[in-house]
Short mmCIF file of C-alpha atoms in Angstrom, two decimals:
data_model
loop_
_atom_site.label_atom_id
_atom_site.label_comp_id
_atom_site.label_asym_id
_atom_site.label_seq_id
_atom_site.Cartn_x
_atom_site.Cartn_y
_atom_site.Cartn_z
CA UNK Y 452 134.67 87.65 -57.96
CA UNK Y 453 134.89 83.94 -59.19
CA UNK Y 454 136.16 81.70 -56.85
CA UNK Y 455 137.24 78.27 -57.21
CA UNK Y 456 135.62 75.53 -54.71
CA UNK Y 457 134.71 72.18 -54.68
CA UNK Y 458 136.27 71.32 -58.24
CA UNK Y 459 134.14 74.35 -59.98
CA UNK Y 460 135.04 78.23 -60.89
CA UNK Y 461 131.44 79.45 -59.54
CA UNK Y 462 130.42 82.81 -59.15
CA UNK Y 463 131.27 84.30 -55.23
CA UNK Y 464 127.25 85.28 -54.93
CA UNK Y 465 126.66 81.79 -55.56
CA UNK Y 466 129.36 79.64 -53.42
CA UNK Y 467 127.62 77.69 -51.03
CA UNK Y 468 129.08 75.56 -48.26
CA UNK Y 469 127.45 73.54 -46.08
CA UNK Y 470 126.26 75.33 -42.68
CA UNK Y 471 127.28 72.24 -40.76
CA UNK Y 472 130.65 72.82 -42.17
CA UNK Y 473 133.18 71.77 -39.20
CA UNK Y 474 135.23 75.02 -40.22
CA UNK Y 475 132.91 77.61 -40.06
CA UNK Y 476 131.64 76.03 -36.56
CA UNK Y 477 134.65 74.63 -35.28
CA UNK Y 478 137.60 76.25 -36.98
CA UNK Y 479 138.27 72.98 -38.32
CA UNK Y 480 140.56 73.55 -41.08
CA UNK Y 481 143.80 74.73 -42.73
CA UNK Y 482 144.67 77.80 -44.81
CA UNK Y 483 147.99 78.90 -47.33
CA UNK Y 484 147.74 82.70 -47.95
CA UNK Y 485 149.56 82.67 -51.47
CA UNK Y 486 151.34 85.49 -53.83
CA UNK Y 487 151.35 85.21 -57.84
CA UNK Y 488 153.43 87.07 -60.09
CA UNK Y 489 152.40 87.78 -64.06
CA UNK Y 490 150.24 84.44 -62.90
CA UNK Y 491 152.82 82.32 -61.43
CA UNK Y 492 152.62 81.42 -57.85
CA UNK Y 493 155.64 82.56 -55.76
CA UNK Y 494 156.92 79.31 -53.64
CA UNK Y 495 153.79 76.83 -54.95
CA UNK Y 496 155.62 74.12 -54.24
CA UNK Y 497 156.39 75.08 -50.57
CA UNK Y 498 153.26 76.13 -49.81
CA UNK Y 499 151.50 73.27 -51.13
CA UNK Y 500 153.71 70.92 -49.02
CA UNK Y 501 152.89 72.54 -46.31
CA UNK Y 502 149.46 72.38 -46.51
CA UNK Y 503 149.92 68.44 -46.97
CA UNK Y 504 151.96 68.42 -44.18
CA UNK Y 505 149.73 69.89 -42.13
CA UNK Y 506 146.50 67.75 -43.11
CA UNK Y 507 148.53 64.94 -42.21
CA UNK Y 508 148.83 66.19 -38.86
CA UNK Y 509 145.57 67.01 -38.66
CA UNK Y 510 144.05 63.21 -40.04
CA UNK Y 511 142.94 65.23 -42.95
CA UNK Y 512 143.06 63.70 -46.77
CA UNK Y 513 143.65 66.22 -49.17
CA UNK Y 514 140.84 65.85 -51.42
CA UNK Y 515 142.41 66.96 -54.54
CA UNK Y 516 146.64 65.77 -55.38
CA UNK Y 517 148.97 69.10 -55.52
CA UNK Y 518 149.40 69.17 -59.18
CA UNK Y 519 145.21 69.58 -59.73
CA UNK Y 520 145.45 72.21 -57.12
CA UNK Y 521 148.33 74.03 -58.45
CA UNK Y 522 146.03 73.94 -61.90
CA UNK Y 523 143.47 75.34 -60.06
CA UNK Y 524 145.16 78.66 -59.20
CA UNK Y 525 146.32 78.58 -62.28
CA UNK Y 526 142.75 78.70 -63.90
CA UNK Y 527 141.38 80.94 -60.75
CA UNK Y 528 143.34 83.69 -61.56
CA UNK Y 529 142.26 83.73 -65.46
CA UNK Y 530 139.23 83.74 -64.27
CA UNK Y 531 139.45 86.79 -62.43
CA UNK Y 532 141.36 88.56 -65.06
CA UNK Y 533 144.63 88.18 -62.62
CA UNK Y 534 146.80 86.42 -65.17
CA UNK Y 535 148.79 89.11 -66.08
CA UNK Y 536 148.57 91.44 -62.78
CA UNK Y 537 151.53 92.24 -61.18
CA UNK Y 538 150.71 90.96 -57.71
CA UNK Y 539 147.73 88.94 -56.78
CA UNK Y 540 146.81 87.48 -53.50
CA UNK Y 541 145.31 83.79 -53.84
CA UNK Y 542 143.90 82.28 -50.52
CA UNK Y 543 143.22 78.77 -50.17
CA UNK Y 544 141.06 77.29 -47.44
CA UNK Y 545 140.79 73.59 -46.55
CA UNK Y 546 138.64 72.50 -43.78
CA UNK Y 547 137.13 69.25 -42.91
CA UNK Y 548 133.88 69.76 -43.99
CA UNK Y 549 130.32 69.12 -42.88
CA UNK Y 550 129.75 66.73 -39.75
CA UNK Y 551 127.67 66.02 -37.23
CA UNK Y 552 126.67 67.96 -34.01
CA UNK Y 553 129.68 67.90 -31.43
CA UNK Y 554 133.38 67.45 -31.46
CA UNK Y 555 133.73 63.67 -32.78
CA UNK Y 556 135.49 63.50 -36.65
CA UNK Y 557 132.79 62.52 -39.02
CA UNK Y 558 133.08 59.13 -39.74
CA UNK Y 559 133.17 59.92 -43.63
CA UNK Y 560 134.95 63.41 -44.12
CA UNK Y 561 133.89 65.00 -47.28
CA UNK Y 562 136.32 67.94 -47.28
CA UNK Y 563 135.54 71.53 -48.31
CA UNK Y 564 138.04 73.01 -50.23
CA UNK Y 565 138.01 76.78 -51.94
CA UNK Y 566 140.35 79.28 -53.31
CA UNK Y 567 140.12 82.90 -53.88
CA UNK Y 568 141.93 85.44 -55.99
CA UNK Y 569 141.85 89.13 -55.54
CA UNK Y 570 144.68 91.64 -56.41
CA UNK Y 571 146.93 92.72 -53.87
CA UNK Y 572 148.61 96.07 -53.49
CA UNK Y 573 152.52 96.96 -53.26
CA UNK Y 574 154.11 96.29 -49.94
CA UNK Y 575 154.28 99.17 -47.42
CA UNK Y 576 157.72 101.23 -46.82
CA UNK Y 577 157.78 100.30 -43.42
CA UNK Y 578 155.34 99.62 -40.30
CA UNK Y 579 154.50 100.33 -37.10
CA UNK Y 580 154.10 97.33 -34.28
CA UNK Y 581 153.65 96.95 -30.98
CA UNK Y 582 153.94 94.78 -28.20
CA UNK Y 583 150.20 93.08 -28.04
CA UNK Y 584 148.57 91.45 -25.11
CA UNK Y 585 146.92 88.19 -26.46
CA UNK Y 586 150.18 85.53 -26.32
CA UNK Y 587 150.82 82.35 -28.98
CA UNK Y 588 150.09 79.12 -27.40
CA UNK Y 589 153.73 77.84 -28.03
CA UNK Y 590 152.45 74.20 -26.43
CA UNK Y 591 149.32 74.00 -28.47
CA UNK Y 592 149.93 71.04 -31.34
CA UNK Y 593 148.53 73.82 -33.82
CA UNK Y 594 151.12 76.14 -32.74
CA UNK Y 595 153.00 75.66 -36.28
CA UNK Y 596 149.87 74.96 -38.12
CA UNK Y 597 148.47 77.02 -40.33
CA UNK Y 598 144.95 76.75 -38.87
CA UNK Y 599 141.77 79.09 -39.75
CA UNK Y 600 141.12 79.38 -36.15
CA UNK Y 601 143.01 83.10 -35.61
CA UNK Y 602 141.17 84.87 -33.31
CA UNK Y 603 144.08 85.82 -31.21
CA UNK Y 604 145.64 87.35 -33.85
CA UNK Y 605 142.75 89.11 -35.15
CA UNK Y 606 142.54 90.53 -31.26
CA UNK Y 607 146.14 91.19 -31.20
CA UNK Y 608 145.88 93.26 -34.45
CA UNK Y 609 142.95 95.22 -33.54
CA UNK Y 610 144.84 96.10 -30.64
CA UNK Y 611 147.42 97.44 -31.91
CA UNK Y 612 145.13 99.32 -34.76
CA UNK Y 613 143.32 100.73 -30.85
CA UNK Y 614 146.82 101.51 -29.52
CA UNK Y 615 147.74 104.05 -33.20
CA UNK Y 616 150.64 100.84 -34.82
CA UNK Y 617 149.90 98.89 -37.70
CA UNK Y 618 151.29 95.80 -36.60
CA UNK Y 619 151.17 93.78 -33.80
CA UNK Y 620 154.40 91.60 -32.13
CA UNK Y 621 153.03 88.62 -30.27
CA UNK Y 622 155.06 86.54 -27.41
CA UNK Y 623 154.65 83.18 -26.84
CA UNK Y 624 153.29 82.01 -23.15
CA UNK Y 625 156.73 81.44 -21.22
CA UNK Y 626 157.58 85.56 -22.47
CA UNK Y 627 159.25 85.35 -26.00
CA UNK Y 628 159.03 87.06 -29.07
CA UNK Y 629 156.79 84.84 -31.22
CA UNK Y 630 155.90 86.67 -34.33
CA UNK Y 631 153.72 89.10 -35.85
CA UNK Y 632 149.75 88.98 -35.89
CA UNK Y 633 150.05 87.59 -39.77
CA UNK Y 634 153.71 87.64 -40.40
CA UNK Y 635 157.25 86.05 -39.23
CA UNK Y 636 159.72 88.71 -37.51
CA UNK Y 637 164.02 89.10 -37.40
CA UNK Y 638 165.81 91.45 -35.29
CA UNK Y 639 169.28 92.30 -35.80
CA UNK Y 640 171.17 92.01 -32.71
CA UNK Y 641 175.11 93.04 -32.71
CA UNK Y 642 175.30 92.14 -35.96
CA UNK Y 643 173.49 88.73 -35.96
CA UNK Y 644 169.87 88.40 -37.94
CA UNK Y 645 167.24 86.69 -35.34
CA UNK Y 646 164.09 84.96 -35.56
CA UNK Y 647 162.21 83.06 -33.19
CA UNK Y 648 162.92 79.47 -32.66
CA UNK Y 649 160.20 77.05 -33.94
CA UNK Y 650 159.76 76.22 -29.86
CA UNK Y 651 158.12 79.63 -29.33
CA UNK Y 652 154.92 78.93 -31.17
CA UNK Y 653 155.40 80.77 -34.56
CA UNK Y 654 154.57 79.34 -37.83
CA UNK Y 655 157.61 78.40 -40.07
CA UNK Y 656 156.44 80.76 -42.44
CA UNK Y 657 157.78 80.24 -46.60
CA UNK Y 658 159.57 83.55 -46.94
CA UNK Y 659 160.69 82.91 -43.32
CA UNK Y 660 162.75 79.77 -44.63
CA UNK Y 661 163.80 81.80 -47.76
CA UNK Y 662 165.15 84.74 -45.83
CA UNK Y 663 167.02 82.20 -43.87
CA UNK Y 664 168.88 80.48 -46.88
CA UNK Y 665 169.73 83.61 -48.01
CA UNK Y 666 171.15 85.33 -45.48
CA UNK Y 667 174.63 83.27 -45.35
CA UNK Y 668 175.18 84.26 -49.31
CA UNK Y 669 175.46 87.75 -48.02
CA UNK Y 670 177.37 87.60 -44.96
CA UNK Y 671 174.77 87.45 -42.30
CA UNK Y 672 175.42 85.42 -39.88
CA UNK Y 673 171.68 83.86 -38.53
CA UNK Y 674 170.35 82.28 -35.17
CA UNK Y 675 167.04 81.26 -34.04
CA UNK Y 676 166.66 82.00 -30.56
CA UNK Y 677 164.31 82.04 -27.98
CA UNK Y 678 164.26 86.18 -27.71
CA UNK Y 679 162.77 87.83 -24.05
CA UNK Y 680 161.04 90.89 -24.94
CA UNK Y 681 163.07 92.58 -22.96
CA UNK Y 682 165.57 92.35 -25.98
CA UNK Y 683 163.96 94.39 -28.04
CA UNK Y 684 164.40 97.83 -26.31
CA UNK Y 685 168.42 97.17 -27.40
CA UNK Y 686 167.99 95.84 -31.03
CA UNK Y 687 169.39 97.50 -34.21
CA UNK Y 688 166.72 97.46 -36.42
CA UNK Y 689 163.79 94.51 -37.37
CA UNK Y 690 161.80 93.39 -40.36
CA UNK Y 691 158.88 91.05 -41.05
CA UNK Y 692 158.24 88.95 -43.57
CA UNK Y 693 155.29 86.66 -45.25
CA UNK Y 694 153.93 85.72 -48.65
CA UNK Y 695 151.91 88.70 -49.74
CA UNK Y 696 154.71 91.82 -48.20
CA UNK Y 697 157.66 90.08 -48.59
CA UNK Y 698 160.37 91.88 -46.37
CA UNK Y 699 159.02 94.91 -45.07
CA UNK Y 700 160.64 96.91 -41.96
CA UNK Y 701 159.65 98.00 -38.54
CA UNK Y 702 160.53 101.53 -37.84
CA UNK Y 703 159.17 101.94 -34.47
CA UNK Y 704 158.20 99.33 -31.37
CA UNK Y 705 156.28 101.09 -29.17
CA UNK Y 706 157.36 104.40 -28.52
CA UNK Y 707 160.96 103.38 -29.68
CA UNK Y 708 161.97 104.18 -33.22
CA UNK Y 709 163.64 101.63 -35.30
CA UNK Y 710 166.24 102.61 -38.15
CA UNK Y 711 164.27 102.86 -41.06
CA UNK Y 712 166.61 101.42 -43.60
CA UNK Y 713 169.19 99.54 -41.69
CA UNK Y 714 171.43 98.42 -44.69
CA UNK Y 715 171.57 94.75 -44.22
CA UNK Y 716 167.57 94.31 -44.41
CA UNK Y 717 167.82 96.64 -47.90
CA UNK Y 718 170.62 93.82 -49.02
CA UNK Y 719 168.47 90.93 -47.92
CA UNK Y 720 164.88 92.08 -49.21
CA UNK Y 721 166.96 92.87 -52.76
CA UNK Y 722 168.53 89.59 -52.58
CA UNK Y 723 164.60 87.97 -52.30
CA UNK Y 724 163.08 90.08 -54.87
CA UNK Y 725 165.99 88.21 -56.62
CA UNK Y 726 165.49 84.97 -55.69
CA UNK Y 727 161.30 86.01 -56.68
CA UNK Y 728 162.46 86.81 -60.28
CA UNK Y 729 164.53 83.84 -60.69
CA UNK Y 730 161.49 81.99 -60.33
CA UNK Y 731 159.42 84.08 -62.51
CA UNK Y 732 161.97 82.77 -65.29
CA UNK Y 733 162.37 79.48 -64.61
CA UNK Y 734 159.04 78.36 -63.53
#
């Protein structure tokens, strides 16, 4: 595996980063977890402004402008012989760098940033989820940040991998439905598609914002909502979405089994593999 950090295309046996690096000891740092198509990056753009977005609110320069980073996927994925593969995951990892001993910023940040490139496989069917014990910190400020630090998702997953599900559904501290461990989630609800507000800790995920344009075009009528978990013993069916799966749908919560192809999810994942081509062709 090549990856791409620092400026270079190095070999991944011979990456080094600093072992003072605030990331690795601090969780210091930001991540975008990207999908490319035949080589083009689905939602670049997007992602790319978020990841600005959420430097800033972090105190973090990016150390390279988004045009030389969106080059630099570009030229990962050649590397790698992903150019022309059907689906390829890119993940892209900034963090603050190396600092001194403690919590204090380094006076001087000297960011680390790396991207790597591996293909990725179809989308499941369907999945399994359930309700997880560890809860989104919905008044953390890095509630709707993209940070590296995701230990309570990795918990929350390998619960749910313990408890015989594939997925895990995560509530926010005051009760709500928050999200997935890696993924946004929509319920339909008498006949309304919907998501968690942004107050419930989730992260505004890219497809999340897609699937939320798109559902008007068709129809759906959409609300974010703060959503007890309570609710979803009486839902109609439910989906999740992010970069690398798309729109992929729940068929059982628990012990409770989901419709497995409610119709309106088939019309909206159709309408984003859609929207996913369009870009293909006019990127």
């Amino acid at each position: 595996m090549i990856l791409w950090l620092n400026g270079e295309l190095v070999p991944a046996s011979q990456a080094r980063i600093d072992p003072a690096d605030r990331g690795f000891l601090l969780g210091d740092g930001l991540f975008e977890t990207m999908m490319a198509r035949h080589g083009r990056v689905a939602f670049l753009d997007a992602h790319l402004l978020r990841l600005a977005r959420g430097a800033e609110a972090i105190g973090l320069a990016l150390p390279l402008d988004p045009a030389r980073i969106a080059t630099a996927c570009v030229k990962l994925l050649e590397a790698n012989g992903l150019a022309d593969a059907p689906r390829a995951a890119l993940r892209l990892t900034l963090t603050r760098g190396p600092g001194p001993r403690g919590l204090a910023l380094p006076p001087e940040p000297a960011p680390t940033l790396m991207i790597a490139a591996a293909s990725a496989a179809p989308p499941p069917a369907g999945l399994t989820a359930i309700v997880a014990t560890p809860r989104r910190n919905n008044r953390s400020p890095s509630a709707q940040l993209k940070a590296i630090a995701y230990l309570d998702n990795v918990l929350a997953k390998e619960e749910a991998r313990a408890r015989g599900a594939e997925e895990a559904l995560m509530l926010d501290n005051d009760g709500h439905l928050a999200c997935a461990s890696a993924a946004n989630i929509f319920i339909w609800e008498n006949g309304r598609l919907l998501t968690p507000s942004a107050d419930c800790g989730i992260l505004p995920g890219i497809v999340r914002a897609a699937i939320l344009e798109l559902a008007p075009g068709l129809g759906v009528e959409t609300l974010e909502d703060r959503i007890a978990a309570s609710r979803l013993s009486r839902i109609e069916g439910a989906f999740l979405t992010n970069s690398l799966i798309g729109v992929v749908p729940l068929t059982r919560i628990g012990e409770r089994a989901l419709p497995a192809a409610h119709p309106l999810t088939a019309r909206l994942a159709a309408a984003y593999e859609l929207l996913l081509d369009s870009a293909d062709r006019n990127g």
